Amino acid sequence: MHPQFTAESTPANANGGFVPGLRLPRATAAVALFADIVGYTEHCERLDPEEVFLLLSEFYRHAGRATAAQDADFVDHFGDEVLAVWKHEAPLGQQALKALRCGFTLQADIAQWNEWRRRNGLEPVKVGIGIHAGPVVLGRPLGGYGGGASVFGDTVNIASRLERQTRLIGADIVISDRLYRLIQAASPGERLLDRFARTLSVSLSGRAQPLQVRYAAAKLELF
């Protein structure tokens, strides 16, 4: 389900500046999840374009099913990456738990897909997932040149960087310590948190301050 946006695209003037009086979309607290195919470039090198198309289509299908099952408010695709966002309409800790459950559901779905791929002589697909919570803006970029709605803000950038950390840490899912504490406050007995006992301070590309993260390997059960 896509949200309704309040931003209005206003034509630029002759100097390329925006006409005064723009209505910008409001920032909102949200949870962002990034998932992508590890080693996608190597897959592309070995596969025909038609096979790459089928690989991405199947990945999108699994991601779409997992995000829909956890009521994501916004889902977008960027090549082999999927971005899902849960807005702050419910308490943010509840939205954070939905995102975490989505991550494990997707990983379990990918594991089942890989069983099918192995039986049919195909390479397995590994997916990394990063999740973070914080302020975002949802809307269409201003400028009058078209383009769809998207999500903006440091929260999205951090979620993307956390997904990249899965390769360095050797984990399937990496979350920020902030996300962990939001879930812990909302659902103190949540058993998924037991998988994130390990913490690590990491330096993310482009960021001056290190970030406390938690990480886990996925298991095959569905939620």
GROMACS .gro file of C-alpha atoms in nm:
model
  223
    1MET     CA    1   0.000   0.000   0.000
    2HIS     CA    2   0.152   0.329  -0.107
    3PRO     CA    3   0.103   0.634   0.118
    4GLN     CA    4  -0.056   0.961   0.010
    5PHE     CA    5   0.198   1.238  -0.037
    6THR     CA    6   0.159   1.610   0.030
    7ALA     CA    7   0.445   1.730  -0.192
    8GLU     CA    8   0.353   1.932  -0.499
    9SER     CA    9   0.583   1.950  -0.800
   10THR     CA   10   0.615   2.315  -0.899
   11PRO     CA   11   0.774   2.425  -1.229
   12ALA     CA   12   1.120   2.578  -1.217
   13ASN     CA   13   1.171   2.936  -1.330
   14ALA     CA   14   1.393   3.043  -1.620
   15ASN     CA   15   1.702   3.043  -1.397
   16GLY     CA   16   1.643   2.687  -1.286
   17GLY     CA   17   1.526   2.786  -0.935
   18PHE     CA   18   1.200   2.668  -0.784
   19VAL     CA   19   0.905   2.900  -0.763
   20PRO     CA   20   0.848   3.016  -0.401
   21GLY     CA   21   0.564   2.865  -0.201
   22LEU     CA   22   0.652   2.498  -0.236
   23ARG     CA   23   0.477   2.253  -0.005
   24LEU     CA   24   0.732   1.997   0.109
   25PRO     CA   25   0.639   1.653   0.243
   26ARG     CA   26   0.667   1.621   0.619
   27ALA     CA   27   0.936   1.410   0.780
   28THR     CA   28   0.808   1.108   0.970
   29ALA     CA   29   0.963   0.840   1.188
   30ALA     CA   30   0.994   0.514   0.997
   31VAL     CA   31   1.179   0.185   0.967
   32ALA     CA   32   1.377   0.114   0.650
   33LEU     CA   33   1.483  -0.231   0.528
   34PHE     CA   34   1.731  -0.284   0.244
   35ALA     CA   35   1.780  -0.625   0.084
   36ASP     CA   36   1.996  -0.715  -0.212
   37ILE     CA   37   2.157  -1.005  -0.389
   38VAL     CA   38   2.514  -1.067  -0.274
   39GLY     CA   39   2.747  -1.110  -0.573
   40TYR     CA   40   2.491  -0.982  -0.822
   41THR     CA   41   2.763  -0.852  -1.058
   42GLU     CA   42   2.920  -1.199  -1.069
   43HIS     CA   43   2.580  -1.352  -1.144
   44CYS     CA   44   2.537  -1.108  -1.432
   45GLU     CA   45   2.879  -1.196  -1.573
   46ARG     CA   46   2.788  -1.565  -1.590
   47LEU     CA   47   2.424  -1.539  -1.702
   48ASP     CA   48   2.252  -1.436  -2.021
   49PRO     CA   49   2.037  -1.120  -1.997
   50GLU     CA   50   1.721  -1.330  -2.007
   51GLU     CA   51   1.846  -1.534  -1.711
   52VAL     CA   52   1.929  -1.215  -1.519
   53PHE     CA   53   1.576  -1.091  -1.586
   54LEU     CA   54   1.430  -1.415  -1.449
   55LEU     CA   55   1.662  -1.407  -1.146
   56LEU     CA   56   1.555  -1.054  -1.052
   57SER     CA   57   1.189  -1.126  -1.120
   58GLU     CA   58   1.196  -1.419  -0.880
   59PHE     CA   59   1.384  -1.218  -0.617
   60TYR     CA   60   1.128  -0.937  -0.645
   61ARG     CA   61   0.848  -1.192  -0.609
   62HIS     CA   62   0.991  -1.332  -0.286
   63ALA     CA   63   1.062  -0.983  -0.151
   64GLY     CA   64   0.714  -0.866  -0.244
   65ARG     CA   65   0.555  -1.157  -0.063
   66ALA     CA   66   0.760  -1.097   0.254
   67THR     CA   67   0.697  -0.721   0.264
   68ALA     CA   68   0.324  -0.764   0.196
   69ALA     CA   69   0.296  -1.021   0.476
   70GLN     CA   70   0.431  -0.761   0.721
   71ASP     CA   71   0.226  -0.468   0.586
   72ALA     CA   72   0.507  -0.250   0.453
   73ASP     CA   73   0.384   0.098   0.360
   74PHE     CA   74   0.628   0.153   0.073
   75VAL     CA   75   0.833  -0.083  -0.145
   76ASP     CA   76   1.071   0.010  -0.426
   77HIS     CA   77   1.333  -0.163  -0.640
   78PHE     CA   78   1.677  -0.044  -0.754
   79GLY     CA   79   1.839  -0.308  -0.975
   80ASP     CA   80   1.906  -0.599  -0.741
   81GLU     CA   81   1.809  -0.398  -0.431
   82VAL     CA   82   1.471  -0.382  -0.259
   83LEU     CA   83   1.377  -0.105  -0.017
   84ALA     CA   84   1.080  -0.144   0.218
   85VAL     CA   85   0.955   0.118   0.464
   86TRP     CA   86   0.718   0.103   0.760
   87LYS     CA   87   0.583   0.444   0.865
   88HIS     CA   88   0.519   0.564   1.219
   89GLU     CA   89   0.141   0.518   1.226
   90ALA     CA   90   0.169   0.244   1.488
   91PRO     CA   91   0.430   0.276   1.767
   92LEU     CA   92   0.771   0.268   1.603
   93GLY     CA   93   0.879  -0.037   1.803
   94GLN     CA   94   0.591  -0.236   1.652
   95GLN     CA   95   0.691  -0.123   1.304
   96ALA     CA   96   1.052  -0.220   1.378
   97LEU     CA   97   0.937  -0.569   1.478
   98LYS     CA   98   0.739  -0.602   1.153
   99ALA     CA   99   1.052  -0.511   0.957
  100LEU     CA  100   1.263  -0.762   1.148
  101ARG     CA  101   1.007  -1.037   1.093
  102CYS     CA  102   1.002  -0.942   0.726
  103GLY     CA  103   1.379  -0.988   0.709
  104PHE     CA  104   1.367  -1.338   0.855
  105THR     CA  105   1.067  -1.434   0.644
  106LEU     CA  106   1.249  -1.324   0.329
  107GLN     CA  107   1.560  -1.518   0.424
  108ALA     CA  108   1.354  -1.832   0.487
  109ASP     CA  109   1.181  -1.787   0.152
  110ILE     CA  110   1.518  -1.746  -0.022
  111ALA     CA  111   1.643  -2.066   0.147
  112GLN     CA  112   1.346  -2.258   0.006
  113TRP     CA  113   1.406  -2.105  -0.336
  114ASN     CA  114   1.770  -2.216  -0.315
  115GLU     CA  115   1.661  -2.574  -0.249
  116TRP     CA  116   1.466  -2.561  -0.574
  117ARG     CA  117   1.763  -2.403  -0.753
  118ARG     CA  118   2.000  -2.676  -0.634
  119ARG     CA  119   1.763  -2.951  -0.750
  120ASN     CA  120   1.762  -2.788  -1.092
  121GLY     CA  121   2.137  -2.741  -1.119
  122LEU     CA  122   2.133  -2.365  -1.054
  123GLU     CA  123   2.362  -2.160  -0.830
  124PRO     CA  124   2.222  -2.061  -0.490
  125VAL     CA  125   2.134  -1.696  -0.428
  126LYS     CA  126   2.252  -1.518  -0.112
  127VAL     CA  127   2.066  -1.210   0.012
  128GLY     CA  128   2.191  -0.955   0.264
  129ILE     CA  129   1.953  -0.743   0.472
  130GLY     CA  130   2.007  -0.421   0.671
  131ILE     CA  131   1.744  -0.251   0.890
  132HIS     CA  132   1.742   0.086   1.069
  133ALA     CA  133   1.485   0.326   1.218
  134GLY     CA  134   1.471   0.706   1.218
  135PRO     CA  135   1.329   1.011   1.037
  136VAL     CA  136   1.253   0.996   0.663
  137VAL     CA  137   1.066   1.196   0.402
  138LEU     CA  138   0.836   1.014   0.162
  139GLY     CA  139   0.747   1.198  -0.157
  140ARG     CA  140   0.820   1.276  -0.519
  141PRO     CA  141   1.131   1.481  -0.600
  142LEU     CA  142   1.043   1.837  -0.697
  143GLY     CA  143   1.136   1.968  -1.038
  144GLY     CA  144   0.860   1.877  -1.279
  145TYR     CA  145   1.052   1.602  -1.459
  146GLY     CA  146   0.840   1.307  -1.355
  147GLY     CA  147   0.962   1.013  -1.154
  148GLY     CA  148   0.783   0.814  -0.890
  149ALA     CA  149   0.758   0.851  -0.517
  150SER     CA  150   1.061   0.757  -0.310
  151VAL     CA  151   1.204   0.778   0.042
  152PHE     CA  152   1.476   1.020   0.151
  153GLY     CA  153   1.695   1.074   0.454
  154ASP     CA  154   1.990   0.945   0.653
  155THR     CA  155   1.782   0.655   0.786
  156VAL     CA  156   1.762   0.507   0.436
  157ASN     CA  157   2.135   0.557   0.380
  158ILE     CA  158   2.220   0.381   0.705
  159ALA     CA  159   1.993   0.084   0.623
  160SER     CA  160   2.171   0.051   0.289
  161ARG     CA  161   2.515   0.067   0.455
  162LEU     CA  162   2.406  -0.195   0.710
  163GLU     CA  163   2.306  -0.427   0.428
  164ARG     CA  164   2.658  -0.390   0.289
  165GLN     CA  165   2.800  -0.482   0.628
  166THR     CA  166   2.654  -0.833   0.593
  167ARG     CA  167   2.940  -0.913   0.356
  168LEU     CA  168   3.208  -0.784   0.593
  169ILE     CA  169   3.064  -0.940   0.908
  170GLY     CA  170   2.956  -1.266   0.748
  171ALA     CA  171   2.595  -1.231   0.866
  172ASP     CA  172   2.259  -1.253   0.693
  173ILE     CA  173   2.086  -0.965   0.874
  174VAL     CA  174   2.248  -0.656   1.029
  175ILE     CA  175   2.040  -0.412   1.235
  176SER     CA  176   2.125  -0.096   1.424
  177ASP     CA  177   2.136  -0.108   1.802
  178ARG     CA  178   1.863   0.161   1.791
  179LEU     CA  179   1.631  -0.078   1.610
  180TYR     CA  180   1.708  -0.352   1.861
  181ARG     CA  181   1.622  -0.126   2.155
  182LEU     CA  182   1.299  -0.006   1.994
  183ILE     CA  183   1.182  -0.366   1.960
  184GLN     CA  184   1.304  -0.455   2.309
  185ALA     CA  185   1.101  -0.168   2.458
  186ALA     CA  186   0.786  -0.257   2.262
  187SER     CA  187   0.812  -0.638   2.298
  188PRO     CA  188   1.052  -0.731   2.581
  189GLY     CA  189   0.992  -1.105   2.534
  190GLU     CA  190   1.042  -1.110   2.158
  191ARG     CA  191   1.248  -1.422   2.087
  192LEU     CA  192   1.393  -1.292   1.760
  193LEU     CA  193   1.605  -1.055   1.970
  194ASP     CA  194   1.787  -1.354   2.118
  195ARG     CA  195   1.961  -1.395   1.782
  196PHE     CA  196   2.114  -1.049   1.810
  197ALA     CA  197   2.315  -1.087   2.130
  198ARG     CA  198   2.634  -0.996   1.946
  199THR     CA  199   2.716  -0.625   1.907
  200LEU     CA  200   2.981  -0.452   1.701
  201SER     CA  201   3.094  -0.095   1.646
  202VAL     CA  202   3.133  -0.034   1.272
  203SER     CA  203   3.245   0.257   1.057
  204LEU     CA  204   3.002   0.313   0.773
  205SER     CA  205   3.115   0.462   0.443
  206GLY     CA  206   3.075   0.839   0.439
  207ARG     CA  207   2.988   0.871   0.809
  208ALA     CA  208   3.213   1.041   1.064
  209GLN     CA  209   3.091   0.852   1.372
  210PRO     CA  210   3.090   0.472   1.418
  211LEU     CA  211   2.756   0.299   1.470
  212GLN     CA  212   2.663   0.021   1.712
  213VAL     CA  213   2.510  -0.269   1.522
  214ARG     CA  214   2.384  -0.620   1.593
  215TYR     CA  215   2.392  -0.912   1.355
  216ALA     CA  216   2.255  -1.261   1.310
  217ALA     CA  217   2.244  -1.557   1.078
  218ALA     CA  218   1.898  -1.642   0.945
  219LYS     CA  219   1.721  -1.969   1.019
  220LEU     CA  220   1.475  -2.148   0.797
  221GLU     CA  221   1.155  -2.106   0.993
  222LEU     CA  222   0.878  -1.874   0.875
  223PHE     CA  223   0.703  -1.617   1.094
   0.00000   0.00000   0.00000
